[in-house]
Tab-separated table of C-alpha atoms in Angstrom:
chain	number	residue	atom	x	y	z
I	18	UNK	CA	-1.550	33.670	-8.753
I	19	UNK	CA	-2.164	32.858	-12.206
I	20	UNK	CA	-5.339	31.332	-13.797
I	21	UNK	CA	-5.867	29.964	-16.936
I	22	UNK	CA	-8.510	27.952	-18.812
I	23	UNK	CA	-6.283	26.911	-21.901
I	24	UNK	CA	-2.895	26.050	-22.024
I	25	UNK	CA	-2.115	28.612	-24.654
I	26	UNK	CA	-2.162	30.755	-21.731
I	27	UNK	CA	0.097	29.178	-19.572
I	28	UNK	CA	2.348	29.513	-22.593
I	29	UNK	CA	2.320	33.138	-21.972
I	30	UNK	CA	3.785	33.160	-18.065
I	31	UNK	CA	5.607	29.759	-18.575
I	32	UNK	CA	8.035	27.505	-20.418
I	33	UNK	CA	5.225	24.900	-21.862
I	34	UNK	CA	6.479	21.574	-22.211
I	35	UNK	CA	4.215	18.731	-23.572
I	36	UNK	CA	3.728	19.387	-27.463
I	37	UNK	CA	4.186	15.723	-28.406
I	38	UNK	CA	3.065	13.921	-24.743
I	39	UNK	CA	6.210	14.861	-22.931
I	40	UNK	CA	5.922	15.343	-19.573
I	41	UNK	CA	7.569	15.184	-15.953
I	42	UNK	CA	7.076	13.071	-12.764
I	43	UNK	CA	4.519	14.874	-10.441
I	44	UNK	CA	6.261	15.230	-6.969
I	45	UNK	CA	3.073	15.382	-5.507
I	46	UNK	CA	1.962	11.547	-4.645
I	47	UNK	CA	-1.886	10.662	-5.903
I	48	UNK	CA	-2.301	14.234	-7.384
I	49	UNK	CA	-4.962	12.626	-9.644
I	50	UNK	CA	-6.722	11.435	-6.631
I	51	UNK	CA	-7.284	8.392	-7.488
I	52	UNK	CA	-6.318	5.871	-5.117
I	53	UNK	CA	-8.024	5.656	-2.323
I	54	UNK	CA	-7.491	2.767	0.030
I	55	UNK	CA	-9.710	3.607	2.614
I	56	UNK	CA	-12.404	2.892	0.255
I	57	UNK	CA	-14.818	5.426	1.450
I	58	UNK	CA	-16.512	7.802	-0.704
I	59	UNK	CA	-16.486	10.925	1.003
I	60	UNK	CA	-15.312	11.864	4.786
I	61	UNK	CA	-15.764	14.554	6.795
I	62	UNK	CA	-14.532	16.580	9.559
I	63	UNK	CA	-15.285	17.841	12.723
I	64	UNK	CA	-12.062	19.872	13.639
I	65	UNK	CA	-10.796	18.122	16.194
I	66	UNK	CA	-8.105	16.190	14.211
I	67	UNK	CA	-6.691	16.256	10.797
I	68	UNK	CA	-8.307	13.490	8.727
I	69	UNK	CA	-6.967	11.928	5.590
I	70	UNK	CA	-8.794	11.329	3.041
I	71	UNK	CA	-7.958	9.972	-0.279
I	72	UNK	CA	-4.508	8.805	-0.101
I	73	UNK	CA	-1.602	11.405	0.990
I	74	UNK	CA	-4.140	14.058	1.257
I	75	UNK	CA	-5.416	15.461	4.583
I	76	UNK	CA	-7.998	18.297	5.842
I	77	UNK	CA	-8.771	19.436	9.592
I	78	UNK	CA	-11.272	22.334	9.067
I	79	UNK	CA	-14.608	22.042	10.740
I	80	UNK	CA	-17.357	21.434	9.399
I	81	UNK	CA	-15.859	20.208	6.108
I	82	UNK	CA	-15.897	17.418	3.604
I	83	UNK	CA	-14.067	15.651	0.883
I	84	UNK	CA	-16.092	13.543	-1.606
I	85	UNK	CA	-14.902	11.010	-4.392
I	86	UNK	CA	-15.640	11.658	-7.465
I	87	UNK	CA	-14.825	10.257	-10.983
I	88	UNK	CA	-12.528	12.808	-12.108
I	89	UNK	CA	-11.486	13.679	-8.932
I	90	UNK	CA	-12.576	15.123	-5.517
I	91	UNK	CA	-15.207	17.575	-4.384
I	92	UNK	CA	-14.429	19.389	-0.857
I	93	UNK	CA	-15.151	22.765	0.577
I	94	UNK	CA	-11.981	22.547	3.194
I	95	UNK	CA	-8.313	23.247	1.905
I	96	UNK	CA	-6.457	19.999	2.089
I	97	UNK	CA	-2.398	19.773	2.013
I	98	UNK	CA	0.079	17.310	1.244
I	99	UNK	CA	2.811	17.062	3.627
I	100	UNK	CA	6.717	16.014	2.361
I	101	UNK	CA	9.949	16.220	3.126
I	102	UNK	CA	11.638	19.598	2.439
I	103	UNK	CA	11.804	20.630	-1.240
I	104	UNK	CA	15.605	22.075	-2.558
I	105	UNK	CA	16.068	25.235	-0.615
I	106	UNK	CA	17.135	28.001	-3.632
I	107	UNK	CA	14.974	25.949	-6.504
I	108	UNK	CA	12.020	27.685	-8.375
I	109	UNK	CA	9.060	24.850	-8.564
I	110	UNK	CA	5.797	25.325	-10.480
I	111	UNK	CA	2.250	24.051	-8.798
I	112	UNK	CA	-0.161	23.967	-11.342
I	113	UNK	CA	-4.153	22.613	-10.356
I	114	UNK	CA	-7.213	22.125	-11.913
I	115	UNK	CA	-10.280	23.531	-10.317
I	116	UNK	CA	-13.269	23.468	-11.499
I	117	UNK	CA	-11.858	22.395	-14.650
I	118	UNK	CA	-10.211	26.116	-14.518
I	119	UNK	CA	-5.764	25.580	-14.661
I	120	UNK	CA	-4.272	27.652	-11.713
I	121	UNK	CA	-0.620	27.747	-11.666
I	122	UNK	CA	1.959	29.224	-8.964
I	123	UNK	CA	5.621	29.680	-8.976
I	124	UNK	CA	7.397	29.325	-5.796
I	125	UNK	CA	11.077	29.010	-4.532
I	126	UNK	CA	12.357	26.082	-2.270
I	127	UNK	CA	12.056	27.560	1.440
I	128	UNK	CA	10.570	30.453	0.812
I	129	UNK	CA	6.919	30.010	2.131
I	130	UNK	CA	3.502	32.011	1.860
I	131	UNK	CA	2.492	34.655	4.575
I	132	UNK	CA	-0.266	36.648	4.917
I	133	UNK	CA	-3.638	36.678	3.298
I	134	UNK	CA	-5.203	32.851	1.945
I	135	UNK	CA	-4.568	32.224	-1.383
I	136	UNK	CA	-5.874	29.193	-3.517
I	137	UNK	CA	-2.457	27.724	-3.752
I	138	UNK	CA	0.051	28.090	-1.018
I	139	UNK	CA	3.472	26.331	0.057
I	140	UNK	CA	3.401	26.267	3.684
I	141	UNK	CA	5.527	25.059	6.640
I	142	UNK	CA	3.891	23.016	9.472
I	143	UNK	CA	5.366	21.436	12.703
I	144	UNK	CA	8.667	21.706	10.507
I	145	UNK	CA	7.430	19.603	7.343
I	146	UNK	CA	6.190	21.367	3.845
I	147	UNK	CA	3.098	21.231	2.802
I	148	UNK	CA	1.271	22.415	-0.421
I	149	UNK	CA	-2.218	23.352	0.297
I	150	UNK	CA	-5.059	24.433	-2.122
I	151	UNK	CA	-8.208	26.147	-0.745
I	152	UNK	CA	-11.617	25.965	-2.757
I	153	UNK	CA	-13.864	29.068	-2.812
I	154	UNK	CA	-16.807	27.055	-1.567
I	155	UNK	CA	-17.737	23.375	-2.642
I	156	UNK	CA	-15.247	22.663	-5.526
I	157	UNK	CA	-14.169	20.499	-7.814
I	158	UNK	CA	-10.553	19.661	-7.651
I	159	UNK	CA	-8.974	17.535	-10.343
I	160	UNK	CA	-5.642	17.264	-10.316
I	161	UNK	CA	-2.629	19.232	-8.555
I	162	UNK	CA	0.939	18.941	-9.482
I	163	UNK	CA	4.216	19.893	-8.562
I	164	UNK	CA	6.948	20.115	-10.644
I	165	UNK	CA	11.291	21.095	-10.389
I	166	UNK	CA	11.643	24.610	-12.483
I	167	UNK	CA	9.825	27.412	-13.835
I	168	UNK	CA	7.867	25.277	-16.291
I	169	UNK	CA	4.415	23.867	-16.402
I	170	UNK	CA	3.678	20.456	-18.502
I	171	UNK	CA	0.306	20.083	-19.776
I	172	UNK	CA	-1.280	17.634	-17.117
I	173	UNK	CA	-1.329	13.739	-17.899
I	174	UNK	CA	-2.825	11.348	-15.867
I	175	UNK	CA	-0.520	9.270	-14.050
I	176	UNK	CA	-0.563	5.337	-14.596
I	177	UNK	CA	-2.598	3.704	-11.925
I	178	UNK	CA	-0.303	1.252	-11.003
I	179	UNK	CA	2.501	3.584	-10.567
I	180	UNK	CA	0.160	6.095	-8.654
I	181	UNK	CA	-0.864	3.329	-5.554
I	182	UNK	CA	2.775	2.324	-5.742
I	183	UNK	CA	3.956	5.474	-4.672
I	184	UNK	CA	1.292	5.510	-2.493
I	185	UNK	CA	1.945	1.833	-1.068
I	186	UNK	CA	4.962	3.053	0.578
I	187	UNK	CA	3.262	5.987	2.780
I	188	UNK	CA	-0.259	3.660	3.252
I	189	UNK	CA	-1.117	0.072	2.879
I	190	UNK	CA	-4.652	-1.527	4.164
I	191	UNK	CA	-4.546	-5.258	4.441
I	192	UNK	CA	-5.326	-8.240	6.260
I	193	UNK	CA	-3.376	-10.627	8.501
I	194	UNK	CA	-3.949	-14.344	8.829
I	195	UNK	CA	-1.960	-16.276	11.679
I	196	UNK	CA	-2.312	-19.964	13.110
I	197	UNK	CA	-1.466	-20.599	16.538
I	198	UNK	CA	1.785	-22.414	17.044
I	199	UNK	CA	2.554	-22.900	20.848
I	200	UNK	CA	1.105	-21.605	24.295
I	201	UNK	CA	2.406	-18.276	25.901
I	202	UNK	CA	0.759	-18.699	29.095
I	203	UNK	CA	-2.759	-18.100	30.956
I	204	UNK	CA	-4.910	-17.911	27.877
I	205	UNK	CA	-2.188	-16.202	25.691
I	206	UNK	CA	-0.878	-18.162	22.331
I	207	UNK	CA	1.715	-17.591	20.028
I	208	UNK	CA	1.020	-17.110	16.049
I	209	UNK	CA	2.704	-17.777	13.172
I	210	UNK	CA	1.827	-15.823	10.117
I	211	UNK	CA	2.718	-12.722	8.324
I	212	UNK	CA	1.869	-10.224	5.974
I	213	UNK	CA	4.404	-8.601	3.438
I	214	UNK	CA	3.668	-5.456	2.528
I	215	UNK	CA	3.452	-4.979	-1.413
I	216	UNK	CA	6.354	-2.371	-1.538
I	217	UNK	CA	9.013	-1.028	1.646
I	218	UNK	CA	7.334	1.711	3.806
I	219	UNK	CA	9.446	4.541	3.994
I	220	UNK	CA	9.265	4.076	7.740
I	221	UNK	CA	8.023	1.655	10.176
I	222	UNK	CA	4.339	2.426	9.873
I	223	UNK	CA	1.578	3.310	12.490
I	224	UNK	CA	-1.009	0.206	12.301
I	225	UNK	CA	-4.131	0.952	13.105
I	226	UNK	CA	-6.439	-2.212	13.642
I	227	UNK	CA	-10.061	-2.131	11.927
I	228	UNK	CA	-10.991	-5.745	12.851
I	229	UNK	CA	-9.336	-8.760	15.039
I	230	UNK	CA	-10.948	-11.593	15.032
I	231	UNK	CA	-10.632	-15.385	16.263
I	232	UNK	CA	-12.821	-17.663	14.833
I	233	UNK	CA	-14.789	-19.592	17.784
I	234	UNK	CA	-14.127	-17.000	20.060
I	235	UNK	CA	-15.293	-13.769	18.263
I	236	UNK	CA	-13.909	-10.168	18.252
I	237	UNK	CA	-10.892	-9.255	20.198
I	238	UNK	CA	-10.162	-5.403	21.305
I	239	UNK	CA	-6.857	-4.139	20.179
I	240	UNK	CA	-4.997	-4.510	24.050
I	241	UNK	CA	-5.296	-8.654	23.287
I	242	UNK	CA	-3.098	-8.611	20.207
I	243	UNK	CA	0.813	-7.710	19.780
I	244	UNK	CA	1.818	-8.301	16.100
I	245	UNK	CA	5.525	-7.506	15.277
I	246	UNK	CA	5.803	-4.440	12.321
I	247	UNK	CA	8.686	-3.686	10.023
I	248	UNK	CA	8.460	-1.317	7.196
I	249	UNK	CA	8.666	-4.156	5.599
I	250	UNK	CA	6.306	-6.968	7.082
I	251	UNK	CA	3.778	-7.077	10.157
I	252	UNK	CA	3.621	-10.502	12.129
I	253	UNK	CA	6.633	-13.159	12.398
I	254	UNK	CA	6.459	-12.496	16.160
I	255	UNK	CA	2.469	-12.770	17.150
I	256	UNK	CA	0.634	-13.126	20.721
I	257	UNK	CA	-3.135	-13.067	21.148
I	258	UNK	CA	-4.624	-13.406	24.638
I	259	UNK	CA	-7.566	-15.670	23.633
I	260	UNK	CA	-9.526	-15.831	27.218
I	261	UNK	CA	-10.467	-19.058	26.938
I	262	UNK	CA	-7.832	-21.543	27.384
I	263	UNK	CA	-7.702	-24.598	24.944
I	264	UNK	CA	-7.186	-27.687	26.216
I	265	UNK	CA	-5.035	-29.359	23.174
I	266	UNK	CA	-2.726	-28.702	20.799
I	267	UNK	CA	-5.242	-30.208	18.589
I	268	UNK	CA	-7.354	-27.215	18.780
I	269	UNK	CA	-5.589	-25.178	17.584
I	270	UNK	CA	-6.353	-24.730	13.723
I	271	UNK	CA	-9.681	-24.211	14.772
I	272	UNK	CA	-8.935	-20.704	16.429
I	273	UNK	CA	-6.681	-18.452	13.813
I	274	UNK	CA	-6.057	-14.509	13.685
I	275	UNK	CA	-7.862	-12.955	11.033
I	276	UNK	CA	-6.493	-8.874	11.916
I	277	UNK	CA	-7.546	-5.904	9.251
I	278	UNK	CA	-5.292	-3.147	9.720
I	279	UNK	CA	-4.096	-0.215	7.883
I	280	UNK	CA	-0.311	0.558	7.934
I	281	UNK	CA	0.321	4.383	7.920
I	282	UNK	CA	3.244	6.727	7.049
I	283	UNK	CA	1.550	9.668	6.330
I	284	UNK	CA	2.629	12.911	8.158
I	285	UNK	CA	0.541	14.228	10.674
């Protein structure tokens, strides 16, 4: 492990890129952490489950925390990213700010830590990679990035737009808003509506409803609704059991789907 509070350190250990704003993609997605769609400003953990916090990053320690800051997050549990597989053979470069302090790490492609905790580690879990940082205590983290070869670039902030882009295709939180266009039977009705999501999922997500509601009938539990989900789209092909029946077609605009969901790709 390496630390460093200047970059004319780093110079010292690495290959320094960056003199005149040149830099490289982060393969870590959101290592600014700055998107977070679930819009809550800190979570917590109990240990029962892994919990995500902001997007693409994820804790499961008890009795731990994650809190939004302004220039980044402040958590006492070590939260990973999970990916797909980096090139087995290729040397990589991790490189974090904590506590406004630079730590960097080389590692190799399939090769992964053992033994004792370290602050940075590349890990395997349930046959996905993971890079996971551990704070001594409450921290500050700031950044973490992960870069192809042997070489650290001095950290840049990545555009916002591009950053919940990336994001966008492992998480989305929106809304869905159907109308009822014919009767499915009992005091079931079929919807028409959809919701595109902004960019293709890299999978056909896990939805995860936060509110259904029917206006003039209320709140619906999540065993009354089947929407149709794509990694593209959810809806097209919508039923909602109602339980009331309506007695005309003419009633219908006055009962559509209003459905907040979040659409999830993100490794567990």
């Amino acid at each position: 492990m390496i630390y460093y509070n200047n970059y004319l350190a780093v110079m010292k250990k690495y290959h320094f890129l960056n003199p005149k704003g040149v830099t490289a993609r982060n393969l870590l997605i959101n290592g600014d952490f700055q998107i977070n769609q679930r819009n809550q400003s800190s979570y917590t953990c109990d240990g029962t489950k892994r919990i995500y916090g902001v997007d693409m990053w994820s804790f499961s320690k008890a009795d731990t925390f994650m809190k939004v800051t302004e220039n980044g997050i402040e958590t006492n549990a070590p939260i990973s990213q999970m990916f797909n597989k980096l090139k087995s053979g290729m040397k990589y470069t991790i490189v974090c700010s904590v506590d406004n302090v630079v730590l960097a790490k080389s590692i190799v492609g399939g090769t992964y830590d053992t033994g004792t905790s370290q602050t940075i580690m590349y890990l395997a879990f349930n046959d996905v990679e993971r890079i996971v940082i551990t704070p001594n205590g409450t921290q500050a983290i700031n950044y973490i990035d992960l870069y192809e070869g042997e070489i650290v670039y001095k950290h840049q902030k990545e555009d916002y737009a591009i950053a919940l882009t990336r994001c966008q295709r492992q998480l989305y939180k929106g809304t869905f808003f159907g109308v009822i266009y014919g009767y499915a039977g009992g005091t079931k009705y079929y919807y028409q509506g959809v919701t595109n999501f902004p960019v293709e999922m890299v999978d056909v997500p896990a939805i995860t409803f936060t509110s259904i509601e029917v206006p003039n009938v209320g709140f619906l539990s999540t065993d009354k609704v089947f929407l149709r989900v794509t990694n593209k789209y959810i809806g097209k092909t919508s039923t909602a059991d109602l339980g009331v029946s309506l007695a005309s077609s003419n009633d219908y605009i006055r009962y559509p789907l209003i459905v907040d969901f979040i659409a999830s790709c993100e490794p567990l």
